[in-house]
Amino acid sequence: AQSVTQPDIHITVSEGASLELRCNYSYGATPYLFWYVQSPGQGLQLLLKYFSGDTLVQGIKGFEAEFKRSQSSFNLRKPSVHWSDAAEYFCAVGAQTGGSYIPTFGRGTSLIVHP
Amino acid sequence: DAGVIQSPRHEVTEMGQEVTLRCKPISGHNSLFWYRQTMMRGLELLIYFNNNVPIDDSGMPEDRFSAKMPNASFSTLKIQPSEPRDSAVYFCASSRSRSVSEVFFGQGTRLTVV
């Protein structure tokens, strides 16, 4: 079965600093990988996704992620963090099951942004 | 598109009462998912439907939980009787099956059982 590990429960950065959120996955086949963001009291919104092709994918709000098969990783990055980026970030791996692609989520990383 | 619509947004009920959560998926999406989010366990998949048929309900915690999808535009998650440990945020999500695509989430229902 597939699984996702986000080793950092909390990350604190200063506004304007760079950001990297870690994600490691376990899946026997080619993974479909996603990053979602959840603002307080809201549902999850897709930031970016990787299905195939270029291993560096660009997403919304200036985020990018790089798929590294050798490391089973899909880390999320942003060169300069804004205060509005403070939120919960979830990495997910999608697997086809019963005709649907089911995402399995990591536990999430809470991003705290200091002014 | 209005997105996935869930109701109510908040629900407070007494232990032992029946609770029904409702979901309207995005039009044209034929996969529907119910997730539960808690601090202790994170996001857990409870059940998912494909073309209104329940495919996997292995995530449903116990018999007190049941879910239905009578048609392509409506689903319910029922808890009867409710218990304090059921307190959580319940998310409904939908996607197009048969292709790799993102799952779209509703804003969730925050359930508090006292």
Coordinates of N, CA and C in Angstrom, one line a residue:
Chain A
A1 N 0.8 -1.2 0.0 CA 0.0 0.0 0.0 C 0.9 1.2 0.0
Q2 N 0.3 2.3 -0.6 CA 1.1 3.5 -0.7 C 1.1 4.3 0.7
S3 N 2.1 5.1 0.9 CA 2.1 5.9 2.1 C 2.9 7.1 1.8
V4 N 2.7 8.2 2.7 CA 3.4 9.4 2.6 C 4.0 9.8 3.9
T5 N 5.2 10.3 4.0 CA 5.8 10.8 5.2 C 6.2 12.2 5.0
Q6 N 5.6 13.1 5.9 CA 6.1 14.4 6.0 C 6.8 14.6 7.4
P7 N 8.1 14.6 7.4 CA 8.8 14.5 8.6 C 8.7 15.7 9.5
D8 N 8.4 16.8 9.0 CA 8.3 18.1 9.8 C 6.9 18.4 10.1
I9 N 6.6 18.4 11.4 CA 5.2 18.7 11.9 C 5.0 20.3 11.7
H10 N 6.0 21.0 12.1 CA 5.9 22.5 12.1 C 7.2 23.0 11.4
I11 N 7.1 24.1 10.6 CA 8.2 24.8 10.1 C 8.0 26.2 10.3
T12 N 9.0 26.9 10.8 CA 8.9 28.4 11.0 C 9.9 29.1 10.2
V13 N 9.4 30.1 9.4 CA 10.4 30.8 8.6 C 10.0 32.3 8.7
S14 N 10.9 33.1 8.4 CA 10.7 34.6 8.3 C 10.2 35.0 7.0
E15 N 9.3 36.0 7.0 CA 8.8 36.5 5.7 C 10.0 36.9 4.8
G16 N 9.9 36.4 3.5 CA 10.9 36.7 2.6 C 12.0 35.7 2.5
A17 N 12.0 34.8 3.4 CA 13.0 33.7 3.4 C 12.5 32.6 2.5
S18 N 13.5 31.7 2.1 CA 13.1 30.6 1.2 C 12.5 29.5 2.1
L19 N 11.8 28.6 1.4 CA 11.1 27.5 2.1 C 11.3 26.2 1.4
E20 N 11.4 25.1 2.2 CA 11.4 23.8 1.6 C 10.7 22.9 2.6
L21 N 9.6 22.2 2.1 CA 8.8 21.3 2.9 C 9.1 19.9 2.3
R22 N 9.4 19.0 3.2 CA 9.8 17.7 2.8 C 8.7 16.7 2.7
C23 N 8.8 15.8 1.7 CA 7.8 14.7 1.5 C 8.5 13.5 0.9
N24 N 8.3 12.4 1.6 CA 8.8 11.1 1.1 C 7.6 10.2 0.9
Y25 N 7.6 9.4 -0.2 CA 6.5 8.5 -0.4 C 6.9 7.1 -0.6
S26 N 6.0 6.2 -0.5 CA 6.2 4.8 -0.7 C 5.1 4.3 -1.6
Y27 N 5.5 3.8 -2.8 CA 4.5 3.3 -3.7 C 5.3 2.4 -4.7
G28 N 4.7 1.3 -5.1 CA 5.4 0.3 -5.9 C 5.5 0.7 -7.4
A29 N 4.6 1.5 -7.9 CA 4.6 1.9 -9.3 C 4.9 3.3 -9.5
T30 N 4.8 3.8 -10.7 CA 5.0 5.2 -10.9 C 4.0 6.1 -10.1
P31 N 4.5 6.9 -9.3 CA 3.6 7.7 -8.4 C 3.0 8.9 -9.1
Y32 N 1.8 9.2 -8.7 CA 1.2 10.5 -9.0 C 1.2 11.3 -7.7
L33 N 1.8 12.4 -7.7 CA 2.1 13.1 -6.5 C 1.5 14.5 -6.5
F34 N 1.1 14.9 -5.3 CA 0.3 16.2 -5.2 C 0.8 16.9 -3.9
W35 N 0.7 18.2 -4.0 CA 0.8 19.1 -2.8 C -0.5 19.9 -2.7
Y36 N -1.1 19.8 -1.5 CA -2.3 20.6 -1.2 C -2.0 21.6 -0.1
V37 N -2.8 22.7 0.0 CA -2.6 23.6 1.0 C -4.0 23.8 1.7
Q38 N -4.0 23.9 3.0 CA -5.2 24.1 3.8 C -5.1 25.3 4.7
S39 N -5.9 26.3 4.4 CA -5.9 27.5 5.3 C -6.9 27.2 6.4
P40 N -6.8 27.9 7.5 CA -7.7 27.6 8.7 C -9.2 27.7 8.3
G41 N -9.9 26.7 8.7 CA -11.3 26.6 8.4 C -11.7 26.3 7.0
Q42 N -10.7 26.0 6.2 CA -11.0 25.8 4.8 C -10.7 24.3 4.4
G43 N -11.2 24.0 3.2 CA -10.8 22.7 2.6 C -9.4 22.7 2.0
L44 N -9.0 21.6 1.4 CA -7.7 21.5 0.8 C -7.8 22.1 -0.7
Q45 N -6.7 22.8 -1.0 CA -6.6 23.4 -2.4 C -5.4 22.8 -3.0
L46 N -5.5 22.4 -4.3 CA -4.3 21.9 -4.9 C -3.3 23.0 -5.3
L47 N -2.0 22.7 -4.9 CA -0.9 23.7 -5.3 C -0.3 23.2 -6.6
L48 N 0.0 21.9 -6.7 CA 0.6 21.4 -7.9 C 0.6 19.9 -7.9
K49 N 0.9 19.3 -9.0 CA 0.8 17.9 -9.2 C 1.9 17.4 -10.1
Y50 N 2.3 16.2 -9.9 CA 3.3 15.5 -10.8 C 2.7 14.2 -11.3
F51 N 2.6 14.1 -12.6 CA 2.1 12.8 -13.2 C 3.2 12.1 -14.0
S52 N 3.9 12.9 -14.8 CA 5.0 12.4 -15.6 C 5.8 13.6 -16.2
G53 N 6.9 13.2 -16.9 CA 7.6 14.3 -17.7 C 8.6 15.0 -16.8
D54 N 8.6 16.3 -17.0 CA 9.6 17.1 -16.3 C 9.5 17.0 -14.8
T55 N 10.6 16.7 -14.1 CA 10.5 16.4 -12.7 C 10.4 17.6 -11.8
L56 N 10.6 18.8 -12.4 CA 10.3 20.0 -11.7 C 9.0 20.6 -12.1
V57 N 8.1 20.7 -11.2 CA 6.7 21.2 -11.6 C 6.5 22.5 -10.9
Q58 N 5.8 23.3 -11.6 CA 5.4 24.6 -11.1 C 3.9 24.6 -10.7
G59 N 3.7 25.3 -9.6 CA 2.3 25.4 -9.2 C 1.8 26.8 -9.0
I60 N 0.7 26.9 -8.3 CA 0.1 28.2 -8.0 C 0.9 28.9 -6.9
K61 N 0.7 30.2 -6.8 CA 1.2 31.0 -5.7 C 2.8 31.0 -5.6
G62 N 3.4 30.7 -6.7 CA 4.9 30.7 -6.7 C 5.6 29.5 -6.2
F63 N 4.8 28.4 -5.9 CA 5.4 27.2 -5.4 C 5.9 26.3 -6.5
E64 N 6.9 25.5 -6.2 CA 7.4 24.5 -7.1 C 7.7 23.2 -6.3
A65 N 7.8 22.1 -7.0 CA 8.2 20.9 -6.3 C 9.0 20.0 -7.3
E66 N 10.0 19.3 -6.8 CA 10.8 18.4 -7.6 C 10.7 17.0 -7.2
F67 N 10.4 16.2 -8.2 CA 10.3 14.7 -8.0 C 11.6 14.1 -8.2
K68 N 12.0 13.3 -7.2 CA 13.3 12.6 -7.2 C 13.0 11.2 -6.9
R69 N 13.0 10.4 -8.0 CA 12.7 9.0 -7.9 C 13.7 8.2 -7.0
S70 N 15.0 8.6 -7.2 CA 16.0 7.8 -6.4 C 15.9 8.0 -4.9
Q71 N 15.3 9.2 -4.5 CA 15.1 9.5 -3.1 C 13.7 9.3 -2.7
S72 N 12.8 8.9 -3.6 CA 11.4 8.8 -3.2 C 10.9 10.0 -2.6
S73 N 11.2 11.2 -3.2 CA 10.9 12.4 -2.5 C 10.2 13.4 -3.5
F74 N 9.4 14.3 -2.9 CA 8.7 15.3 -3.7 C 8.6 16.5 -2.8
N75 N 9.7 17.2 -2.7 CA 9.8 18.3 -1.8 C 9.2 19.6 -2.4
L76 N 8.5 20.4 -1.6 CA 7.9 21.6 -2.0 C 8.8 22.8 -1.7
R77 N 8.9 23.7 -2.6 CA 9.8 24.9 -2.4 C 9.1 26.2 -2.8
K78 N 9.6 27.2 -2.2 CA 9.2 28.6 -2.6 C 10.4 29.5 -2.3
P79 N 10.8 30.3 -3.2 CA 12.0 31.1 -3.0 C 11.9 32.2 -2.0
S80 N 10.6 32.8 -1.8 CA 10.4 33.9 -0.9 C 9.0 33.8 -0.3
V81 N 8.9 33.5 0.9 CA 7.6 33.2 1.6 C 7.0 34.5 2.0
H82 N 5.7 34.6 1.8 CA 4.8 35.7 2.2 C 4.0 35.3 3.4
W83 N 3.6 36.3 4.2 CA 2.9 36.0 5.4 C 1.6 35.2 5.1
S84 N 1.0 35.4 3.9 CA -0.2 34.7 3.6 C 0.0 33.3 3.3
D85 N 1.2 32.8 3.2 CA 1.5 31.4 3.0 C 1.4 30.6 4.2
A86 N 1.2 31.2 5.4 CA 1.0 30.5 6.6 C -0.2 29.6 6.5
A87 N 0.0 28.3 6.6 CA -1.1 27.3 6.4 C -0.6 25.9 6.7
E88 N -1.5 25.0 6.5 CA -1.1 23.6 6.6 C -0.9 23.0 5.2
Y89 N 0.2 22.3 5.0 CA 0.5 21.8 3.7 C 0.6 20.2 3.7
F90 N -0.1 19.7 2.8 CA -0.2 18.2 2.7 C 0.3 17.7 1.4
C91 N 1.2 16.7 1.5 CA 1.7 15.9 0.4 C 0.8 14.7 0.2
A92 N 0.6 14.3 -1.0 CA -0.3 13.1 -1.2 C 0.3 12.3 -2.4
V93 N 0.1 11.0 -2.4 CA 0.4 10.1 -3.5 C -0.9 9.5 -3.9
G94 N -1.1 9.4 -5.2 CA -2.4 8.9 -5.8 C -2.1 7.5 -6.4
A95 N -3.0 6.6 -6.1 CA -2.9 5.3 -6.6 C -4.3 4.9 -7.2
Q96 N -4.2 4.1 -8.3 CA -5.5 3.7 -8.9 C -6.1 2.5 -8.2
T97 N -7.3 2.7 -7.7 CA -8.0 1.6 -7.0 C -9.4 1.6 -7.4
G98 N -9.9 0.4 -7.9 CA -11.3 0.3 -8.2 C -11.8 1.3 -9.2
G99 N -11.0 1.7 -10.1 CA -11.4 2.7 -11.1 C -11.3 4.1 -10.8
S100 N -10.8 4.4 -9.6 CA -10.6 5.8 -9.2 C -9.1 6.0 -8.7
Y101 N -8.7 7.2 -8.8 CA -7.3 7.5 -8.3 C -7.5 8.1 -6.9
I102 N -7.0 7.3 -5.9 CA -7.3 7.6 -4.5 C -6.0 8.3 -3.9
P103 N -6.1 9.5 -3.4 CA -4.9 10.1 -2.8 C -4.8 9.7 -1.4
T104 N -3.6 9.3 -1.0 CA -3.2 9.0 0.4 C -2.4 10.2 0.9
F105 N -2.8 10.8 2.0 CA -2.2 12.0 2.4 C -1.2 11.8 3.6
G106 N -0.2 12.6 3.6 CA 0.7 12.7 4.7 C 0.0 13.4 5.9
R107 N 0.7 13.5 7.0 CA 0.1 14.1 8.2 C 0.1 15.6 8.2
G108 N 0.8 16.2 7.2 CA 0.8 17.6 7.1 C 1.9 18.3 7.8
T109 N 2.3 19.5 7.2 CA 3.3 20.3 7.9 C 2.7 21.7 8.0
S110 N 2.7 22.2 9.3 CA 2.2 23.5 9.6 C 3.3 24.5 9.4
L111 N 3.0 25.5 8.5 CA 4.0 26.6 8.2 C 3.6 27.8 9.0
I112 N 4.6 28.3 9.7 CA 4.4 29.5 10.5 C 5.4 30.5 9.9
V113 N 4.8 31.7 9.6 CA 5.6 32.8 9.0 C 5.8 33.9 10.0
H114 N 7.0 34.3 10.3 CA 7.3 35.4 11.2 C 7.5 36.7 10.3
P115 N 7.0 37.8 10.8 CA 7.1 39.1 10.0 C 8.6 39.5 10.0
Chain B
D1 N -18.1 27.2 -11.7 CA -18.5 26.0 -11.0 C -18.5 26.3 -9.5
A2 N -19.5 25.9 -8.7 CA -19.6 26.2 -7.3 C -18.7 25.3 -6.5
G3 N -18.1 24.3 -7.0 CA -17.2 23.5 -6.2 C -18.0 22.4 -5.5
V4 N -17.3 21.7 -4.6 CA -18.0 20.7 -3.8 C -18.7 21.4 -2.6
I5 N -19.9 21.2 -2.4 CA -20.7 21.9 -1.4 C -21.1 20.9 -0.3
Q6 N -20.7 21.3 0.9 CA -21.0 20.5 2.1 C -22.0 21.3 3.0
S7 N -22.8 20.5 3.7 CA -23.7 21.2 4.7 C -23.9 20.2 5.8
P8 N -24.1 20.7 7.0 CA -23.8 22.0 7.4 C -22.3 22.3 7.6
R9 N -21.9 23.5 7.8 CA -20.5 23.8 8.0 C -20.1 23.5 9.4
H10 N -21.0 23.6 10.3 CA -20.8 23.3 11.7 C -22.0 22.5 12.3
E11 N -21.7 21.6 13.1 CA -22.7 20.8 13.7 C -22.3 20.5 15.2
V12 N -23.2 20.8 16.1 CA -23.0 20.5 17.5 C -24.1 19.6 17.9
T13 N -23.8 18.4 18.4 CA -24.9 17.5 18.8 C -24.6 16.8 20.1
E14 N -25.6 16.3 20.7 CA -25.3 15.5 22.0 C -25.0 14.1 21.7
M15 N -24.2 13.5 22.5 CA -23.9 12.1 22.4 C -25.2 11.3 22.3
G16 N -25.2 10.3 21.4 CA -26.3 9.5 21.2 C -27.3 9.9 20.1
Q17 N -27.1 11.1 19.6 CA -28.0 11.6 18.6 C -27.5 11.2 17.2
E18 N -28.4 11.2 16.3 CA -28.1 10.9 14.9 C -27.6 12.2 14.2
V19 N -26.5 12.0 13.4 CA -26.0 13.2 12.7 C -25.9 12.8 11.2
T20 N -26.3 13.7 10.3 CA -26.3 13.5 8.9 C -25.5 14.6 8.2
L21 N -24.4 14.3 7.5 CA -23.7 15.3 6.8 C -24.0 15.1 5.3
R22 N -24.0 16.2 4.6 CA -24.4 16.2 3.2 C -23.4 16.7 2.3
C23 N -23.4 16.3 1.1 CA -22.4 16.7 0.1 C -23.0 16.7 -1.3
K24 N -22.7 17.7 -2.0 CA -23.0 17.8 -3.5 C -21.7 17.9 -4.2
P25 N -21.3 16.9 -5.0 CA -20.0 16.9 -5.7 C -20.1 17.9 -6.9
I26 N -19.0 18.1 -7.5 CA -18.9 18.9 -8.7 C -19.6 18.2 -9.9
S27 N -20.4 18.9 -10.6 CA -21.1 18.3 -11.7 C -20.1 17.7 -12.7
G28 N -20.4 16.4 -13.1 CA -19.5 15.7 -14.0 C -18.5 14.9 -13.4
H29 N -18.3 15.0 -12.1 CA -17.3 14.2 -11.4 C -18.1 12.9 -11.0
N30 N -17.4 11.8 -11.2 CA -18.1 10.5 -10.8 C -17.4 9.7 -9.7
S31 N -16.4 10.3 -9.1 CA -15.8 9.7 -7.9 C -16.1 10.7 -6.7
L32 N -16.5 10.1 -5.6 CA -16.8 10.9 -4.5 C -16.1 10.3 -3.2
F33 N -15.5 11.1 -2.4 CA -14.8 10.6 -1.3 C -15.3 11.3 0.0
W34 N -15.3 10.6 1.1 CA -15.5 11.1 2.4 C -14.2 10.9 3.2
Y35 N -13.7 12.0 3.8 CA -12.5 12.0 4.6 C -12.9 12.5 6.0
R36 N -12.1 12.1 7.0 CA -12.2 12.7 8.3 C -10.8 13.2 8.7
Q37 N -10.8 14.4 9.3 CA -9.6 15.0 9.8 C -9.6 15.2 11.3
T38 N -8.6 14.7 11.9 CA -8.4 14.9 13.4 C -6.9 15.2 13.6
M39 N -6.7 15.8 14.8 CA -5.3 16.1 15.1 C -4.5 14.8 15.3
M40 N -5.2 13.8 15.9 CA -4.5 12.6 16.2 C -4.2 11.8 15.0
R41 N -5.1 11.7 14.0 CA -4.9 10.7 12.9 C -4.8 11.4 11.6
G42 N -4.8 12.7 11.5 CA -4.7 13.4 10.2 C -5.9 13.2 9.3
L43 N -5.7 13.1 8.0 CA -6.7 12.9 7.1 C -6.9 11.4 6.8
E44 N -8.1 10.9 7.1 CA -8.4 9.5 6.9 C -9.5 9.4 5.8
L45 N -9.2 8.5 4.9 CA -10.3 8.2 3.9 C -11.3 7.2 4.5
L46 N -12.5 7.6 4.6 CA -13.6 6.8 5.2 C -14.2 5.8 4.2
I47 N -14.6 6.4 3.0 CA -15.3 5.6 2.0 C -15.2 6.4 0.7
Y48 N -15.2 5.7 -0.4 CA -15.3 6.4 -1.7 C -16.3 5.6 -2.6
F49 N -16.9 6.4 -3.5 CA -17.9 5.9 -4.4 C -17.4 6.2 -5.8
N50 N -17.7 5.3 -6.7 CA -17.4 5.5 -8.1 C -18.7 5.2 -8.9
N51 N -19.2 6.2 -9.6 CA -20.5 6.1 -10.3 C -21.6 5.7 -9.4
N52 N -21.6 6.4 -8.2 CA -22.6 6.2 -7.2 C -22.6 4.9 -6.4
V53 N -21.6 4.1 -6.7 CA -21.5 2.7 -6.1 C -20.4 2.8 -5.1
P54 N -20.6 2.3 -3.8 CA -19.5 2.3 -2.9 C -18.5 1.3 -3.3
I55 N -17.2 1.7 -3.4 CA -16.2 0.8 -3.8 C -15.4 0.3 -2.6
D56 N -15.1 1.1 -1.7 CA -14.2 0.7 -0.6 C -14.7 1.5 0.7
D57 N -15.2 0.8 1.6 CA -15.6 1.4 2.9 C -14.8 0.9 4.1
S58 N -13.6 0.4 3.7 CA -12.8 -0.2 4.8 C -12.3 0.9 5.8
G59 N -12.4 2.1 5.4 CA -12.0 3.2 6.4 C -13.1 3.6 7.3
M60 N -14.3 3.2 7.1 CA -15.4 3.5 8.0 C -15.1 2.9 9.4
P61 N -15.0 3.7 10.4 CA -14.5 3.2 11.7 C -15.4 2.1 12.3
E62 N -16.7 2.2 12.2 CA -17.5 1.1 12.8 C -18.9 1.2 12.2
D63 N -19.8 0.3 12.7 CA -21.1 0.2 12.1 C -22.0 1.4 12.4
R64 N -21.5 2.3 13.3 CA -22.3 3.5 13.6 C -22.3 4.4 12.4
F65 N -21.3 4.2 11.5 CA -21.1 5.1 10.3 C -21.7 4.4 9.1
S66 N -22.4 5.2 8.3 CA -22.9 4.7 7.0 C -22.9 5.9 6.0
A67 N -22.8 5.5 4.8 CA -22.8 6.5 3.7 C -23.6 6.0 2.5
K68 N -24.2 7.0 1.9 CA -25.1 6.7 0.7 C -24.8 7.7 -0.4
M69 N -25.1 7.2 -1.6 CA -25.0 8.1 -2.7 C -26.2 7.8 -3.6
P70 N -27.3 8.3 -3.4 CA -28.5 7.9 -4.2 C -28.5 8.3 -5.6
N71 N -27.7 9.4 -5.9 CA -27.6 9.9 -7.3 C -26.3 10.6 -7.5
A72 N -26.0 11.0 -8.7 CA -24.7 11.5 -9.0 C -24.4 12.9 -8.4
S73 N -25.4 13.5 -7.8 CA -25.3 14.9 -7.3 C -25.5 15.0 -5.8
F74 N -25.5 13.9 -5.1 CA -25.8 14.0 -3.7 C -25.3 12.7 -2.9
S75 N -24.7 13.0 -1.8 CA -24.2 11.9 -0.9 C -24.4 12.3 0.6
T76 N -24.6 11.4 1.4 CA -24.7 11.6 2.8 C -23.8 10.7 3.6
L77 N -23.3 11.2 4.7 CA -22.6 10.4 5.7 C -23.4 10.5 7.0
K78 N -23.8 9.4 7.6 CA -24.6 9.4 8.8 C -23.8 8.7 9.9
I79 N -24.0 9.3 11.1 CA -23.4 8.6 12.3 C -24.6 8.5 13.3
Q80 N -24.8 7.2 13.7 CA -25.9 6.9 14.6 C -25.5 5.7 15.4
P81 N -25.5 5.8 16.7 CA -25.5 7.1 17.5 C -24.1 7.7 17.5
S82 N -24.1 9.0 17.7 CA -22.9 9.7 17.7 C -22.2 9.6 19.1
E83 N -20.9 9.7 19.1 CA -20.1 9.7 20.3 C -19.1 10.8 20.3
P84 N -18.6 11.3 21.5 CA -17.7 12.4 21.5 C -16.4 12.1 20.7
R85 N -16.0 10.9 20.6 CA -14.8 10.6 19.8 C -15.0 10.8 18.3
D86 N -16.2 11.0 17.9 CA -16.5 11.3 16.4 C -16.3 12.7 16.1
S87 N -16.0 13.6 17.1 CA -15.8 15.0 16.8 C -14.5 15.1 15.9
A88 N -14.7 15.8 14.8 CA -13.7 16.0 13.8 C -14.2 16.9 12.7
V89 N -13.4 17.1 11.7 CA -13.8 17.8 10.5 C -14.0 16.8 9.4
Y90 N -15.1 16.7 8.8 CA -15.4 15.7 7.8 C -15.4 16.4 6.4
F91 N -14.6 15.9 5.5 CA -14.5 16.5 4.2 C -15.1 15.6 3.2
C92 N -15.8 16.2 2.2 CA -16.3 15.5 1.1 C -15.4 16.0 -0.1
A93 N -15.1 15.1 -1.0 CA -14.3 15.5 -2.2 C -14.8 14.7 -3.4
S94 N -14.5 15.3 -4.6 CA -14.9 14.6 -5.8 C -13.8 14.7 -6.8
S95 N -13.8 13.9 -7.8 CA -12.9 13.9 -8.9 C -13.5 13.2 -10.1
R96 N -12.8 13.3 -11.3 CA -13.2 12.5 -12.4 C -12.4 11.2 -12.3
S97 N -13.1 10.1 -12.4 CA -12.4 8.8 -12.3 C -11.9 8.5 -13.7
R98 N -11.2 7.4 -13.8 CA -10.7 6.9 -15.0 C -9.6 7.7 -15.6
S99 N -9.2 8.7 -14.9 CA -8.0 9.5 -15.3 C -7.4 10.1 -14.1
V100 N -6.1 10.3 -14.2 CA -5.4 10.9 -13.1 C -5.7 12.4 -13.0
S101 N -6.3 12.7 -12.0 CA -6.7 14.1 -11.8 C -6.8 14.5 -10.4
E102 N -6.9 15.8 -10.1 CA -6.9 16.2 -8.8 C -8.2 15.9 -8.1
V103 N -8.2 15.8 -6.8 CA -9.4 15.7 -6.0 C -9.8 17.1 -5.5
F104 N -11.0 17.4 -5.7 CA -11.5 18.7 -5.2 C -12.2 18.6 -3.9
F105 N -11.9 19.4 -2.9 CA -12.4 19.3 -1.6 C -13.5 20.3 -1.3
G106 N -14.5 19.9 -0.5 CA -15.4 20.9 0.0 C -14.8 21.6 1.2
Q107 N -15.5 22.5 1.8 CA -14.9 23.3 2.9 C -15.0 22.5 4.3
G108 N -15.7 21.4 4.3 CA -15.8 20.6 5.4 C -16.9 20.9 6.4
T109 N -17.3 19.9 7.2 CA -18.2 20.1 8.3 C -17.5 19.8 9.6
R110 N -17.5 20.8 10.4 CA -16.9 20.6 11.8 C -17.9 20.0 12.7
L111 N -17.7 18.8 13.1 CA -18.7 18.1 14.0 C -18.2 18.1 15.4
T112 N -19.0 18.5 16.3 CA -18.7 18.4 17.8 C -19.8 17.7 18.4
V113 N -19.4 16.6 19.1 CA -20.3 15.8 19.8 C -20.0 15.9 21.3
V114 N -21.0 16.4 22.0 CA -20.8 16.7 23.5 C -21.6 15.7 24.4

